[in-house]
Coordinates of C-alpha atoms in Angstrom, one line a residue:
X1 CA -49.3 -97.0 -13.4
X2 CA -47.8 -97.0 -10.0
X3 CA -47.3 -100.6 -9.8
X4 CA -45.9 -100.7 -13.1
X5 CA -43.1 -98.3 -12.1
X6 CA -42.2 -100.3 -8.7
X7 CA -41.6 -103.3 -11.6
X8 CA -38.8 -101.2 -13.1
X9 CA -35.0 -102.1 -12.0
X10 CA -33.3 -99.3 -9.5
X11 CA -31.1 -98.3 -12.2
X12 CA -34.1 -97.5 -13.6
X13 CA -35.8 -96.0 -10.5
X14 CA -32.9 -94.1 -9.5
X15 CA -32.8 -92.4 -12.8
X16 CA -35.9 -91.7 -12.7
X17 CA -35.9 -89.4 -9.5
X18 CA -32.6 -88.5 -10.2
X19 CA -34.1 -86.7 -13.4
X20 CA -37.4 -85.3 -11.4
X21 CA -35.3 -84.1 -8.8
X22 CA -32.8 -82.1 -11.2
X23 CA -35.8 -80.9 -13.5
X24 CA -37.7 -80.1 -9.9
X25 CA -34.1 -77.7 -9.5
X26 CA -33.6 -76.4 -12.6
X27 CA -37.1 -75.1 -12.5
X28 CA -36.6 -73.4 -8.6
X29 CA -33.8 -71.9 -10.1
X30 CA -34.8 -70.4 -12.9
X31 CA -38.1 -68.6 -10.7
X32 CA -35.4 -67.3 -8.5
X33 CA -33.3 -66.3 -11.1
X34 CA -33.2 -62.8 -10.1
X35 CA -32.3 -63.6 -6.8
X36 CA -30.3 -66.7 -7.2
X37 CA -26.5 -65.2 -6.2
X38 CA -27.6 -64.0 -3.2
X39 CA -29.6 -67.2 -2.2
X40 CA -26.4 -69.4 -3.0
X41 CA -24.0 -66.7 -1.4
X42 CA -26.4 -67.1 1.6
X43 CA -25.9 -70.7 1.8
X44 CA -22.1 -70.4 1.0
X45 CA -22.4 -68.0 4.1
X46 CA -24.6 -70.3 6.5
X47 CA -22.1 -73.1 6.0
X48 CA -19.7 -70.8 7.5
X49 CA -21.4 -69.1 10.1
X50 CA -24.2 -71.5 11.5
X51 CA -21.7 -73.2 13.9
X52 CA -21.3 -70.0 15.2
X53 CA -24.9 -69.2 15.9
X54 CA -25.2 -72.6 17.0
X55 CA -22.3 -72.2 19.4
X56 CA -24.0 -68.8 20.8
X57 CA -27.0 -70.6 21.2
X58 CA -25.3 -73.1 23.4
X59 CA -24.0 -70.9 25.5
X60 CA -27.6 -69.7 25.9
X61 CA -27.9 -66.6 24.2
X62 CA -30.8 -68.3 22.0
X63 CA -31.7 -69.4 18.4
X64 CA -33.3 -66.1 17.6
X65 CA -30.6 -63.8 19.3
X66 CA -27.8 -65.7 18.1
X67 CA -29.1 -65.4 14.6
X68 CA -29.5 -61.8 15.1
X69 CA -26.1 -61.3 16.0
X70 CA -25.1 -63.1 13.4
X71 CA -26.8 -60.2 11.0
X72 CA -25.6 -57.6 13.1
X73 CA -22.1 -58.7 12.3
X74 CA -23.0 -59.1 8.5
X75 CA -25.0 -56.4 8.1
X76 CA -22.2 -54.0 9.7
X77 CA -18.9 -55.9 7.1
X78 CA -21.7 -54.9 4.5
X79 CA -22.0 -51.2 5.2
X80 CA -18.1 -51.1 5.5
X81 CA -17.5 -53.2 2.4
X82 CA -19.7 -51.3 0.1
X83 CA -18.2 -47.7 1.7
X84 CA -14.5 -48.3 1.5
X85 CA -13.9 -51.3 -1.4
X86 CA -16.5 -50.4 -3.4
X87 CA -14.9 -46.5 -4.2
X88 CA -11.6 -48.2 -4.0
X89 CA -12.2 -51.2 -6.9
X90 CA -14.2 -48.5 -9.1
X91 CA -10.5 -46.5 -9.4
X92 CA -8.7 -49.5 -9.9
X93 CA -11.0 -50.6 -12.8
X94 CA -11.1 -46.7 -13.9
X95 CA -6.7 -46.7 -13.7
X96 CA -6.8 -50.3 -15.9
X97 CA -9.3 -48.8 -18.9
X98 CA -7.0 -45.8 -18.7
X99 CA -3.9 -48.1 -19.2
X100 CA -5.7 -50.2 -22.2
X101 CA -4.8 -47.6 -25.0
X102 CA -1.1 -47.1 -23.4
X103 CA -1.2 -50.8 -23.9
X104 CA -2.2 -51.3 -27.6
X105 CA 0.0 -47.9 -28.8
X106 CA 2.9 -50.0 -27.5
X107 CA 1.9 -53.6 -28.7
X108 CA 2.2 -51.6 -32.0
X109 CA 5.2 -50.3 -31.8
X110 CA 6.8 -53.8 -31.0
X111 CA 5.2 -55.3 -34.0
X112 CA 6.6 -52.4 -36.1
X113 CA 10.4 -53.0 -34.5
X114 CA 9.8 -56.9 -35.0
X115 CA 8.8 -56.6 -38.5
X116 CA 11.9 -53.9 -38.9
X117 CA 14.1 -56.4 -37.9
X118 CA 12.4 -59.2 -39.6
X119 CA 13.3 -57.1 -43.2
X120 CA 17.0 -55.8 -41.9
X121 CA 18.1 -59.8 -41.0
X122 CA 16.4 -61.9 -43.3
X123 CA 15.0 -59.6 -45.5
X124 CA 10.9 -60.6 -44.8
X125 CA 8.7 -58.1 -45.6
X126 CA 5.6 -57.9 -42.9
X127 CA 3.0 -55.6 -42.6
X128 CA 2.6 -55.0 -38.8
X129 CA -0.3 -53.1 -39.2
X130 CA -2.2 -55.7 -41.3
X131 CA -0.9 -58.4 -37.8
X132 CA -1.8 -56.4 -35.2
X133 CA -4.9 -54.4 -36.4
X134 CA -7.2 -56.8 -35.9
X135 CA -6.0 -57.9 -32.6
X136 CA -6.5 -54.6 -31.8
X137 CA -9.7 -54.5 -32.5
X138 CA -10.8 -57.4 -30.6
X139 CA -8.9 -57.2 -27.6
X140 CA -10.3 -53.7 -27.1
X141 CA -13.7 -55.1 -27.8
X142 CA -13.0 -57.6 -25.2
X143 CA -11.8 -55.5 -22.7
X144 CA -14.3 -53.3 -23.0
X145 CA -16.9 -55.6 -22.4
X146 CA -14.8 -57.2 -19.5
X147 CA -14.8 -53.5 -17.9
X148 CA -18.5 -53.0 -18.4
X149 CA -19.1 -56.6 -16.6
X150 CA -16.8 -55.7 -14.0
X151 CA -18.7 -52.1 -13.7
X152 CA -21.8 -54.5 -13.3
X153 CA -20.4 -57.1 -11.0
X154 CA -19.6 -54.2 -8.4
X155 CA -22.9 -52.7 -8.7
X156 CA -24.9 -55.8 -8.5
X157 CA -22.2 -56.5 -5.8
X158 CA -23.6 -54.1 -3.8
X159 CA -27.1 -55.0 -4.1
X160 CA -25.9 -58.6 -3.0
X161 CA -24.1 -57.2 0.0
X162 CA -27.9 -55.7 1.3
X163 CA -29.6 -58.7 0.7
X164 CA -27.1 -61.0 2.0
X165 CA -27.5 -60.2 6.0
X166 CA -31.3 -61.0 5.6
X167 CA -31.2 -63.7 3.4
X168 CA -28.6 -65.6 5.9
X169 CA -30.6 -64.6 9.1
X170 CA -33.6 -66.6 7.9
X171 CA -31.3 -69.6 7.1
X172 CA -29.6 -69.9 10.1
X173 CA -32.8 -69.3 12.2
X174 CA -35.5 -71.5 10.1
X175 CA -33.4 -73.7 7.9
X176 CA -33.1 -76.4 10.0
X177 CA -36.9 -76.7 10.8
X178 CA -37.6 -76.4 7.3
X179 CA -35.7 -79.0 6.1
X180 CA -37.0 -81.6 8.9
X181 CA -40.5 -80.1 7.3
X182 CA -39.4 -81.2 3.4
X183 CA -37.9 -84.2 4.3
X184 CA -40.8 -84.9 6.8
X185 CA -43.2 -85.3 3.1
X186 CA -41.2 -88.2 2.3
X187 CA -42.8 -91.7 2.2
X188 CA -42.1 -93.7 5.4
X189 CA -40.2 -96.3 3.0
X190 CA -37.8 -93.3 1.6
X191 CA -37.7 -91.0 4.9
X192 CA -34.0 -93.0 6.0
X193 CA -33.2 -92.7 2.4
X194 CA -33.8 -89.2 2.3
X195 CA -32.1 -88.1 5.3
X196 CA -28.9 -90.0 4.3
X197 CA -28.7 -88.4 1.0
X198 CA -29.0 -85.2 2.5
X199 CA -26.6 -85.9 5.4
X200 CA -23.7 -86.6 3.0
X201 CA -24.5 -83.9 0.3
X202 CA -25.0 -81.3 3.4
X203 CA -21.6 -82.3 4.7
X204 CA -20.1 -82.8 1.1
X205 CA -21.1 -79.2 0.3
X206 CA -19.8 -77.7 3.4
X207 CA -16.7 -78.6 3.7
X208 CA -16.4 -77.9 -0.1
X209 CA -17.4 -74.2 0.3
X210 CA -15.4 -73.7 3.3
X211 CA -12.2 -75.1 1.7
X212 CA -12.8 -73.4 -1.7
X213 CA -13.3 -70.2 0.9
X214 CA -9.7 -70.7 2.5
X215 CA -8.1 -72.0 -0.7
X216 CA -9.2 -68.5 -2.4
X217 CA -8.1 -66.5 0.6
X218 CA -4.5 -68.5 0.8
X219 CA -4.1 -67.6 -3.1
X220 CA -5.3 -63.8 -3.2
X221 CA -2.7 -63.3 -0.2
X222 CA -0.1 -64.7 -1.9
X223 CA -0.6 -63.4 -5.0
X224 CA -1.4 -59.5 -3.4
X225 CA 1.9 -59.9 -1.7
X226 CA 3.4 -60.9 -4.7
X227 CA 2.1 -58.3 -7.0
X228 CA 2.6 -55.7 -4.0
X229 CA 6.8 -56.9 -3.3
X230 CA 7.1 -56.7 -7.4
X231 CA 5.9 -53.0 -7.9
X232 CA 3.0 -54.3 -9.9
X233 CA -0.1 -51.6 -9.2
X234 CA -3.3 -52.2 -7.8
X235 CA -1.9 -55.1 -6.0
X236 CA -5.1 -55.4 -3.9
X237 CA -7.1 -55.7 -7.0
X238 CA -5.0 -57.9 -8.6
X239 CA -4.6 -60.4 -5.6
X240 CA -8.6 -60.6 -4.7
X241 CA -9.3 -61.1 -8.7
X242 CA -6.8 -64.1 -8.6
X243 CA -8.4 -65.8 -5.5
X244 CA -11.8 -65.2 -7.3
X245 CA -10.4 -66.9 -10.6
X246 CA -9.0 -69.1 -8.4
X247 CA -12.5 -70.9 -7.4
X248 CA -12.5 -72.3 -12.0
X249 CA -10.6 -75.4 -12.4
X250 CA -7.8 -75.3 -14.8
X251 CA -8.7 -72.1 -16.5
X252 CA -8.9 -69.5 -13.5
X253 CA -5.2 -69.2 -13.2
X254 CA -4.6 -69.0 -17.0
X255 CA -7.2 -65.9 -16.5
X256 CA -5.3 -64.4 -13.3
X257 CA -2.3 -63.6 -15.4
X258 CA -4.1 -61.4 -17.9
X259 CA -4.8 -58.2 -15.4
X260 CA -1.3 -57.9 -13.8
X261 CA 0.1 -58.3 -17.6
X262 CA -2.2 -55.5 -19.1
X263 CA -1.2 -53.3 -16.4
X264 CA 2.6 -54.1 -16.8
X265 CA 2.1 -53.6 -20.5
X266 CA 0.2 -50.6 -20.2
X267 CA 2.8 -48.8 -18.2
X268 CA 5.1 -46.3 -19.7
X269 CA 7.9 -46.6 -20.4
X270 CA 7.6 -50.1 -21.6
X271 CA 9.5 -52.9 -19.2
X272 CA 8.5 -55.9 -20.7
X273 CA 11.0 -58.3 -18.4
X274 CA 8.5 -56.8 -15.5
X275 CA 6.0 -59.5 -17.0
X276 CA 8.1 -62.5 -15.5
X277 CA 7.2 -61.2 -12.0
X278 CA 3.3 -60.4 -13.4
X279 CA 3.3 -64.5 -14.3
X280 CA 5.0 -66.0 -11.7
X281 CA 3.3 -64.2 -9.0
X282 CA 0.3 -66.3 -10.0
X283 CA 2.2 -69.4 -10.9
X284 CA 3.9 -69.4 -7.2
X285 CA 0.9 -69.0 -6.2
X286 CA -0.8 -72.2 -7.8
X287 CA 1.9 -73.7 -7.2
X288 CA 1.4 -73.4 -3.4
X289 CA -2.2 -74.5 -3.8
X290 CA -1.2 -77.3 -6.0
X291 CA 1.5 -78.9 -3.0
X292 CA -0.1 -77.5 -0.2
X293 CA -3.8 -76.7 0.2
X294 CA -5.1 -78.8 -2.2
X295 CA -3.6 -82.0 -0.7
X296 CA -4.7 -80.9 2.6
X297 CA -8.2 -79.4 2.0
X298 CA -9.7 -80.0 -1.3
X299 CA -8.2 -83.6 -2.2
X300 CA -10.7 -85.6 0.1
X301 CA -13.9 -83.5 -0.5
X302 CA -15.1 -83.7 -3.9
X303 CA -14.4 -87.3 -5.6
X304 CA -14.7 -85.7 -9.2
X305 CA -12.5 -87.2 -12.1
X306 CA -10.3 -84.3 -13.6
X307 CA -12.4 -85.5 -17.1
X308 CA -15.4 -84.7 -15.2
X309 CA -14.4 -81.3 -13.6
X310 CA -12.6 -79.9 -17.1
X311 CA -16.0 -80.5 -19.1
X312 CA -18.4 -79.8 -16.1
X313 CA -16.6 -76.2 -16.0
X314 CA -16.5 -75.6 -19.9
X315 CA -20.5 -76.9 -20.3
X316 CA -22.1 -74.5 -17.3
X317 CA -19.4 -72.1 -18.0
X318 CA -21.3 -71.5 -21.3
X319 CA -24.8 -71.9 -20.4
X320 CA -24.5 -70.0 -17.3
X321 CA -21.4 -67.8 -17.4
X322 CA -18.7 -67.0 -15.0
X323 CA -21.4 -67.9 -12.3
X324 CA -21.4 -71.2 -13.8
X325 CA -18.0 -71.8 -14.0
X326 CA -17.4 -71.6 -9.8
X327 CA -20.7 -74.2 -9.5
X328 CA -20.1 -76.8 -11.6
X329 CA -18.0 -78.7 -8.8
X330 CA -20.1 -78.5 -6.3
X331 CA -22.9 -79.3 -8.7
X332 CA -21.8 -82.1 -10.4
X333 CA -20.5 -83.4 -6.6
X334 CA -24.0 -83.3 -5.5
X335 CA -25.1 -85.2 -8.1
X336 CA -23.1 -87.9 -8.4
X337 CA -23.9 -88.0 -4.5
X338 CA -27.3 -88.2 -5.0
X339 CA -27.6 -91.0 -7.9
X340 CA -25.3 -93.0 -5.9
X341 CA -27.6 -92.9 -2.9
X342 CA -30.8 -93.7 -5.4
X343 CA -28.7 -96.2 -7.0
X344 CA -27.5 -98.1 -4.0
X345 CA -30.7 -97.0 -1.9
X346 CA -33.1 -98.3 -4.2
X347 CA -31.0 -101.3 -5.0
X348 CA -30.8 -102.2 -0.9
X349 CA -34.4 -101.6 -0.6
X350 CA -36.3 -101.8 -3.5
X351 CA -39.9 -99.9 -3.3
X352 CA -42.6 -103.0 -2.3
X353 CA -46.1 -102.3 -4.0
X354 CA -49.5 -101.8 -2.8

């Protein structure tokens, strides 16, 4: 059987661990499911900070006490995170479900004065409530359910803010050694292989995470400011749920505009010219990323065509949500990493039998 396989081509080969290796993943993650956001913010988090420990470690305060500190730190943003933001984001969602039926009253009474004018010029008859009934209807069912998953997010927020400082501690102290211990089971013909692979996703993925981590923070600063110069409420809010949104290709900016629009909408009395600043808050803002910090810190990371990304984000996007969405890039980057290290791995040194 074994020699059998060593006849196939590396295309062949490569596919072949290519597919064990992403079945071997799908499965790890779907035993961790429960805890699989914090692992990954972990990660996200030991890209960041490990060079820190590492530095403090240097400077001889140890692997274990630099590690520490680095919990010490976390643990205490945590504690101050969950005490002041989360009361704070649970009035601002609270303040937009109170502006939602502000919001449809007046949506109404446009489509009655539309449909009056429609019948005084040009003598159409419309029935506005027939138009905007059922839009009604389902935008309230949708932003219901987007309240109750935001109600959610904050609560499992919190839980993720507790198990975050613990989770990262053990990574930055024993991550290293136990990746030198998993890539140590390797065969002695794939050990280089291995490490190589790893090397470039490792790096691949780090500075991914910490560009997406500035790009995110450039665009919910601008966009807070923006929202906060225009008059627009929650401007906080606003600006960190567009630097979130922010992290989905193509879509996430399309989605930032609907929270400062309902809010505009929903305020009374009715300015509706107040939705060209609620728009081009957010399209300044991508317009910023677009000509500034994309060129400079996303363009060389993730080789990705824009083909790729669009139906990467629409295909985990719907098998695994909102998470899904942000990790399709990084995702579909580490695989096409990986089969082109099989591929050109194999190919350069093709697996001798017996």
């Amino acid at each position: 059987m074994t020699k059998s396989l060593t006849r196939l081509p590396p295309m062949a080969r490569a596919l072949g661990v290519f597919g064990l290796l992403v079945a071997s993943a799908a499965l790890v993650a779907w035993l961790l499911a429960p805890l699989l956001v914090p692992i990954l913010l972990s990660f996200v988090l030991y890209a960041v900070l490990e060079p820190v420990s590492s530095a403090l470690a240097r400077r001889g305060l140890g692997r274990n006490m630099a590690a520490l500190a680095v919990l010490v730190a976390l643990g205490a943003a945590a504690a101050l995170a969950v005490a002041f933001l989360f009361p704070y984001f649970a009035g601002q969602l609270q303040q937009l479900n109170d502006r939602l039926p502000v919001l449809w009253e007046a949506l109404g009474r446009l489509a009655h004065e539309l449909a009056q004018r429609l019948e005084t010029n040009f003598g159409v008859q419309v029935d506005p409530t027939g138009l905007t009934g059922p839009i009604a209807e389902r935008g309230q069912a949708w932003a219901r359910q987007a309240l109750i998953q935001g109600s959610n997010l904050l609560m499992s927020t919190t839980a993720t803010l507790l198990l975050l400082p613990l989770f990262t501690f053990f990574l930055i102290r024993d991550w290293k050694g136990l990746r030198s211990v998993l890539l140590g089971l390797l065969p002695n013909r794939s050990f280089e292989l291995g490490w190589l692979i790893y090397y470039r996703v490792a790096r691949q993925l780090q500075l991914y995470v910490r560009g997406v981590m500035l790009q995110s923070a450039i665009m919910a600063l601008i966009t807070g400011t923006g929202f906060f110069l225009a008059g627009i409420d929650s401007p906080v809010l606003l600006g960190l749920l567009a630097g979130l949104l922010n992290l989905i290709p193509y879509v996430g900016p399309l989605l930032a505009m609907v929270p400062p629009s309902i809010l505009v909408l929903g305020e009374m009395p009715l300015q509706l010219w107040m939705l060209g600043p609620a728009v081009g808050v957010v399209a300044v803002g991508q317009l910023v990323d677009n000509l500034v910090v994309v060129p400079g810190v996303i363009a060389n990371v993730v080789n990705l065509h824009p083909l790729v990304v669009i139906g990467g984000v629409i295909i985990f996007g719907n098998f695994f949500g909102f998470l899904g969405m942000i990790l399709a890039i990084p995702a579909l980057s580490t695989a096409n990493i990986l089969l082109t290290g099989l591929v050109h791995g194999l190919g350069a040194h093709p697996v001798r039998e017996g």
